[in-house]
Coordinates of C-alpha atoms in Angstrom, one line a residue:
M22 CA -30.4 -45.3 13.1
K23 CA -28.4 -42.7 11.3
K24 CA -26.3 -41.8 14.4
K25 CA -25.7 -45.5 15.3
L26 CA -24.1 -46.3 11.8
K27 CA -22.2 -42.8 11.9
K28 CA -20.5 -44.0 15.1
V29 CA -19.7 -47.3 13.9
L30 CA -18.5 -46.4 10.4
F31 CA -16.7 -43.1 11.4
K32 CA -13.7 -42.8 13.6
K33 CA -13.3 -39.5 15.9
N34 CA -12.4 -36.2 14.4
T35 CA -9.1 -36.2 16.2
D36 CA -8.0 -39.5 14.5
R37 CA -6.3 -38.7 11.6
Y38 CA -3.9 -41.8 11.2
S39 CA -4.8 -45.2 9.8
D40 CA -4.8 -48.8 11.8
N41 CA -3.6 -52.0 10.4
S42 CA -6.9 -53.7 10.5
K43 CA -7.5 -55.5 7.1
I44 CA -11.3 -55.9 7.8
K45 CA -11.6 -52.2 8.1
R46 CA -9.8 -51.4 5.2
L47 CA -12.0 -54.2 3.5
I48 CA -15.3 -52.5 4.6
N49 CA -13.9 -49.0 3.4
K50 CA -13.3 -50.6 0.0
L51 CA -16.7 -52.1 -0.1
L52 CA -18.4 -48.6 0.8
S53 CA -16.5 -46.7 -1.7
F54 CA -17.4 -49.2 -4.2
C55 CA -21.1 -48.9 -3.5
M56 CA -21.0 -45.1 -3.3
G57 CA -19.6 -45.2 -6.7
I58 CA -22.2 -47.3 -8.3
I59 CA -24.8 -45.3 -6.6
L60 CA -23.2 -42.0 -8.3
A61 CA -23.1 -44.0 -11.6
I62 CA -26.6 -44.9 -11.4
Q63 CA -27.5 -41.2 -10.3
N64 CA -25.5 -40.0 -13.3
Y65 CA -27.3 -42.3 -15.7
V66 CA -30.8 -41.6 -14.5
V67 CA -30.5 -37.5 -14.3
W68 CA -28.2 -37.3 -17.5
G69 CA -29.3 -40.1 -19.6
P70 CA -27.0 -42.0 -22.3
K71 CA -26.9 -39.2 -25.0
K72 CA -25.8 -36.8 -22.9
I73 CA -23.3 -39.0 -20.9
H74 CA -22.0 -40.1 -24.4
Q75 CA -21.8 -36.2 -25.7
A76 CA -19.8 -35.3 -22.6
K77 CA -17.2 -38.3 -23.1
K78 CA -16.8 -37.0 -26.6
L79 CA -15.4 -33.8 -25.4
G80 CA -13.1 -35.2 -22.7
K81 CA -9.8 -34.9 -24.7
N82 CA -6.6 -33.7 -22.9
K83 CA -4.7 -32.2 -25.8
D84 CA -4.3 -28.3 -25.7
R85 CA -6.8 -28.0 -22.2
K86 CA -5.5 -25.4 -20.2
L87 CA -5.5 -25.3 -16.2
Y88 CA -7.5 -22.7 -14.4
I89 CA -8.2 -22.3 -10.7
L90 CA -11.6 -21.7 -9.4
S91 CA -11.6 -20.0 -6.0
I92 CA -14.2 -18.1 -3.8
M93 CA -12.8 -15.5 -1.6
K94 CA -13.5 -12.7 1.3
N95 CA -11.0 -10.3 2.2
E96 CA -7.8 -12.0 1.2
D97 CA -5.7 -9.1 0.1
K98 CA -3.0 -9.8 2.8
Y99 CA -2.6 -13.4 1.0
L100 CA -3.9 -12.9 -2.6
D101 CA -0.9 -11.6 -4.3
E102 CA 1.4 -14.2 -3.3
W103 CA -1.1 -16.7 -4.5
L104 CA -1.7 -15.6 -7.8
Y105 CA 2.1 -15.1 -8.5
Y106 CA 3.0 -18.5 -7.0
H107 CA 0.2 -20.4 -9.3
R108 CA 1.3 -18.4 -12.2
S109 CA 4.8 -19.2 -11.6
I110 CA 4.0 -23.2 -11.8
G111 CA 2.0 -22.6 -15.0
V112 CA -1.8 -22.2 -14.5
D113 CA -3.2 -20.5 -17.5
G114 CA -6.2 -18.4 -15.7
F115 CA -8.2 -18.0 -12.5
I116 CA -11.9 -17.9 -12.0
I117 CA -12.6 -15.9 -8.7
Y118 CA -15.7 -15.2 -7.0
D119 CA -15.6 -12.4 -4.6
N120 CA -17.8 -12.9 -1.7
E121 CA -18.6 -9.4 -0.6
S122 CA -14.8 -8.2 0.2
N123 CA -14.1 -4.8 1.2
D124 CA -10.5 -5.0 1.3
N125 CA -7.8 -4.3 -1.2
S126 CA -8.5 -7.8 -3.3
Q127 CA -9.9 -6.2 -6.2
S128 CA -7.0 -3.8 -6.9
I129 CA -4.9 -7.1 -6.7
I130 CA -6.9 -8.8 -9.0
E131 CA -7.0 -5.7 -11.7
K132 CA -3.0 -5.9 -11.5
H133 CA -2.8 -9.5 -12.2
S134 CA -5.3 -9.5 -14.9
K135 CA -2.6 -7.2 -17.2
C136 CA -0.7 -10.4 -17.3
V137 CA -3.1 -13.5 -16.9
D138 CA -7.0 -14.6 -17.7
I139 CA -8.7 -13.8 -14.5
D140 CA -12.5 -14.2 -14.8
Y141 CA -13.7 -12.0 -11.8
T142 CA -17.3 -11.8 -10.3
Y143 CA -18.7 -10.0 -7.5
F144 CA -20.7 -12.7 -5.7
T145 CA -23.3 -11.7 -2.8
G146 CA -24.8 -13.6 0.0
K147 CA -24.0 -16.0 2.5
S148 CA -23.1 -19.8 2.0
R149 CA -22.7 -19.3 -1.5
Q150 CA -19.7 -21.4 -2.2
T151 CA -21.7 -24.3 -3.8
A152 CA -23.6 -22.0 -6.1
A153 CA -20.4 -20.2 -7.1
Y154 CA -18.6 -23.5 -8.1
Q155 CA -21.9 -24.6 -10.1
D156 CA -21.9 -21.2 -11.8
A157 CA -18.4 -21.5 -12.9
I158 CA -18.8 -25.5 -14.3
E159 CA -22.0 -24.2 -16.1
R160 CA -20.0 -21.2 -17.8
Y161 CA -16.9 -23.4 -18.4
R162 CA -18.6 -26.4 -19.6
K163 CA -18.1 -25.9 -23.4
K164 CA -14.4 -25.0 -22.8
N165 CA -11.4 -27.1 -23.0
V166 CA -10.0 -26.4 -19.6
W167 CA -9.2 -28.3 -16.2
I168 CA -10.6 -26.7 -13.4
L169 CA -8.8 -27.0 -10.0
T170 CA -11.0 -25.7 -7.0
I171 CA -8.9 -24.3 -4.2
D172 CA -8.7 -21.6 -1.5
I173 CA -6.4 -18.8 -1.0
D174 CA -5.0 -20.7 1.6
E175 CA -4.4 -23.6 -0.6
F176 CA -1.3 -24.2 -3.0
L177 CA -0.9 -26.5 -5.9
R178 CA 2.4 -28.1 -5.3
P179 CA 4.1 -30.5 -8.0
V180 CA 6.5 -33.2 -6.2
N181 CA 10.1 -32.8 -7.2
K182 CA 9.1 -29.7 -9.7
L183 CA 7.3 -32.0 -12.0
D184 CA 5.7 -30.2 -15.0
I185 CA 2.0 -29.5 -14.0
K186 CA 1.0 -29.7 -17.8
K187 CA 2.8 -33.0 -18.7
W188 CA 1.3 -34.4 -15.5
L189 CA -2.0 -33.7 -16.8
L190 CA -1.4 -35.1 -20.5
S191 CA -0.3 -38.4 -18.6
F192 CA -4.0 -39.5 -17.7
S193 CA -6.1 -41.3 -20.0
P194 CA -9.0 -39.0 -21.9
N195 CA -11.7 -40.8 -20.3
V196 CA -10.4 -39.4 -16.5
S197 CA -13.0 -36.7 -15.5
Q198 CA -11.8 -36.1 -12.1
I199 CA -8.3 -36.4 -10.3
L200 CA -8.3 -35.9 -6.7
I201 CA -5.1 -34.6 -5.2
P202 CA -4.4 -34.7 -1.2
W203 CA -3.6 -32.0 0.9
T204 CA -0.2 -31.7 2.9
I205 CA -1.3 -29.7 6.2
Y206 CA 1.3 -27.0 7.0
G207 CA 1.2 -25.6 10.5
S208 CA 1.7 -22.4 12.5
A209 CA 5.4 -22.9 12.9
G210 CA 4.5 -21.7 16.5
H211 CA 3.7 -18.4 15.4
E212 CA 0.6 -16.3 17.5
K213 CA 0.8 -13.1 15.6
R214 CA 0.5 -12.6 11.8
Q215 CA 3.8 -12.8 10.2
V216 CA 5.3 -10.1 7.5
G217 CA 6.1 -11.6 4.3
L218 CA 5.1 -14.7 2.3
V219 CA 3.2 -17.5 3.8
I220 CA 5.3 -20.1 1.8
N221 CA 8.2 -18.5 3.7
N222 CA 6.9 -18.0 7.2
Y223 CA 5.3 -21.4 7.6
P224 CA 7.5 -24.0 6.1
Y225 CA 6.4 -27.1 8.4
H226 CA 4.0 -29.8 7.6
S227 CA 2.4 -33.1 8.4
N228 CA 4.3 -36.3 8.0
I229 CA 3.2 -38.7 5.1
N230 CA 1.1 -41.0 7.6
F231 CA -1.1 -38.0 8.5
I232 CA -4.5 -38.5 6.7
T233 CA -5.9 -35.3 4.8
E234 CA -8.7 -34.5 2.8
Y235 CA -8.4 -34.0 -1.0
K236 CA -9.2 -31.1 -3.6
S237 CA -10.7 -31.9 -7.1
I238 CA -9.3 -31.1 -10.5
V239 CA -12.2 -31.6 -13.2
K240 CA -12.9 -31.3 -16.7
P241 CA -16.3 -29.2 -16.5
E242 CA -18.1 -30.7 -19.4
S243 CA -18.3 -34.0 -17.2
V244 CA -19.4 -32.7 -14.0
R245 CA -23.2 -32.9 -13.4
L246 CA -23.1 -31.4 -9.7
S247 CA -21.0 -29.5 -7.6
F248 CA -20.6 -31.2 -4.3
M249 CA -18.5 -31.0 -0.8
G250 CA -17.3 -27.7 -1.4
G251 CA -14.8 -28.4 -4.2
H252 CA -13.5 -31.6 -2.4
F253 CA -15.4 -33.6 -4.8
Y254 CA -17.7 -33.2 -8.1
K255 CA -20.6 -35.5 -9.1
S256 CA -19.1 -36.7 -12.5
I257 CA -19.3 -38.8 -15.2
G258 CA -16.1 -40.8 -16.7
R259 CA -13.0 -42.2 -14.5
I260 CA -12.0 -40.6 -11.0
V261 CA -8.6 -41.2 -9.9
N262 CA -6.0 -40.1 -7.6
E263 CA -3.0 -38.0 -8.5
S264 CA -0.9 -41.1 -9.1
G265 CA -3.7 -42.2 -11.7
K266 CA -5.0 -45.1 -9.3
K267 CA -8.9 -45.6 -10.0
L268 CA -11.2 -44.3 -7.1
W269 CA -14.9 -45.3 -7.0
Y270 CA -15.8 -42.2 -4.9
Y271 CA -14.3 -39.6 -2.3
P272 CA -12.0 -41.1 0.1
Y273 CA -13.4 -40.0 3.3
V274 CA -10.7 -39.1 5.9
L275 CA -12.8 -40.3 8.8
L276 CA -14.2 -43.6 7.2
I277 CA -12.9 -46.6 9.3
G278 CA -10.3 -48.2 7.2
S279 CA -8.9 -44.8 5.5
R280 CA -5.3 -44.7 4.6
P281 CA -2.7 -41.8 3.7
S282 CA -2.8 -40.9 -0.1
S283 CA 0.2 -41.1 -2.3
R284 CA 2.1 -37.9 -3.2
N285 CA 4.1 -39.3 -6.0
F286 CA 3.3 -36.4 -8.5
M287 CA 1.3 -33.9 -6.7
T288 CA -0.3 -32.2 -3.7
I289 CA -2.0 -29.1 -2.3
N290 CA -0.1 -27.4 0.4
H291 CA -2.8 -26.4 2.7
Y292 CA -1.9 -23.6 5.0
Y293 CA -4.8 -24.2 7.1
C294 CA -3.6 -22.5 10.6
K295 CA -1.1 -19.9 9.9
S296 CA -0.4 -17.7 12.8
I297 CA -3.2 -17.8 16.0
Q298 CA -4.1 -14.3 14.8
D299 CA -4.8 -15.3 11.2
F300 CA -6.8 -18.4 12.4
N301 CA -9.1 -16.2 14.6
D302 CA -9.5 -14.0 11.4
K303 CA -10.8 -17.0 9.4
I304 CA -13.5 -17.8 12.0
G305 CA -14.6 -14.3 12.1
R306 CA -15.0 -14.4 8.3
G307 CA -17.1 -17.4 8.3
D308 CA -17.6 -20.5 6.3
A309 CA -18.4 -20.1 2.4
F310 CA -19.6 -23.3 2.3
N311 CA -22.1 -23.1 5.3
Y312 CA -22.1 -19.5 7.2
E313 CA -24.5 -20.5 9.9
N314 CA -22.8 -23.5 11.0
N315 CA -18.9 -22.5 11.0
L316 CA -17.1 -25.5 11.6
R317 CA -13.8 -23.7 12.3
D318 CA -12.9 -23.7 16.0
F319 CA -9.6 -24.1 18.1
T320 CA -9.9 -27.7 18.5
E321 CA -9.8 -28.1 14.6
F322 CA -6.5 -25.6 14.9
E323 CA -5.0 -28.3 17.2
I324 CA -5.7 -31.2 14.8
Q325 CA -4.1 -29.3 11.8
D326 CA -1.3 -27.5 13.4
R327 CA 1.1 -29.9 12.0
N328 CA 4.9 -29.1 12.1
E329 CA 6.6 -32.5 12.0
V330 CA 8.5 -32.2 8.5
M331 CA 10.3 -29.1 7.0
D332 CA 9.8 -28.2 3.4
H333 CA 13.0 -28.0 1.5
E334 CA 11.8 -26.7 -1.5
T335 CA 10.4 -23.4 -0.4
Q336 CA 13.6 -21.4 -1.7
F337 CA 13.0 -22.8 -5.3
Y338 CA 9.5 -21.2 -5.4
L339 CA 10.2 -18.0 -3.5
Q340 CA 12.8 -17.4 -6.4
K341 CA 10.0 -18.2 -9.1
I342 CA 7.6 -15.7 -7.6
F343 CA 10.4 -13.2 -7.3
L344 CA 11.4 -13.3 -10.8
L345 CA 7.9 -13.1 -12.1
R346 CA 7.2 -10.2 -10.1
Q347 CA 10.3 -8.4 -11.7
L348 CA 9.1 -9.4 -15.1
D349 CA 5.7 -7.8 -14.5
E350 CA 7.3 -4.9 -13.0
S351 CA 9.3 -4.4 -16.1
K352 CA 6.6 -4.9 -18.5
N353 CA 4.8 -2.4 -16.6
N354 CA 7.8 0.1 -16.9
E355 CA 8.0 -0.6 -20.7
K356 CA 4.3 0.6 -21.2
V357 CA 4.9 3.7 -19.1

């Protein structure tokens, strides 16, 4: 029965574009509403009205910092750029779980820790992504922060160079979770790993009609449970998209009637593929969410290798990274 329902309600994995069916769209909205009601009931049963009320009281937006949460393994080729980029756009700190790296990642983190707050944890074991995220939520539950959960191949991108802090302040205090859509960046035809920065080497991405997944920014005091590998958290309070539109539940990409998300203010540039050599390495590292059932293969590469549109803001962010590096170097020289 479950397989039959899945076949009826979900599209094939290769189908990432919407159709014009009003009936399917209506079914999509109805299912999302039902899942949202179920989530609200679960939250009430598990937490109870008192704990929910206490969490909502803490939900102020003023002076709330933005931290990025990530779990990684052997990402030293790209970690330095990723940290510089997010520091340059105004991220206040990082919560990093190191899943048994044996490369140069720790020394890169030590370098950046001199300039920005980095909460580093060496985290052993397989399929530890959910456990790491839940641990971070519990440790930061009483801190006045937003937590954005992304991987090292994902870059938060303000649309039209928007100020991130002003954008976050624009949301109502009862908003507990903001879902930000990916923009998928392709291989740009590269078979071999490229020298230099990711954002410079892979400038082409999907068009606006390509339906993508989302990543979540949450207030940790409102999160009941880490869920879906950072794409979505079971939280109390209002869930919205990057434009502030209410969402009842996570907008599943392959659910019938799905539509592309708005990207009016914020998106997450996901460099899913990079070169074929990089993608092979990604397969070899395994999936931090489910190591035993690694879902990465070259069928997925073909789906995600999108190169339809060129990113014309790349140079702006390359300059910001360059200037921040210079600033760090000058500070370090002064200390010497």
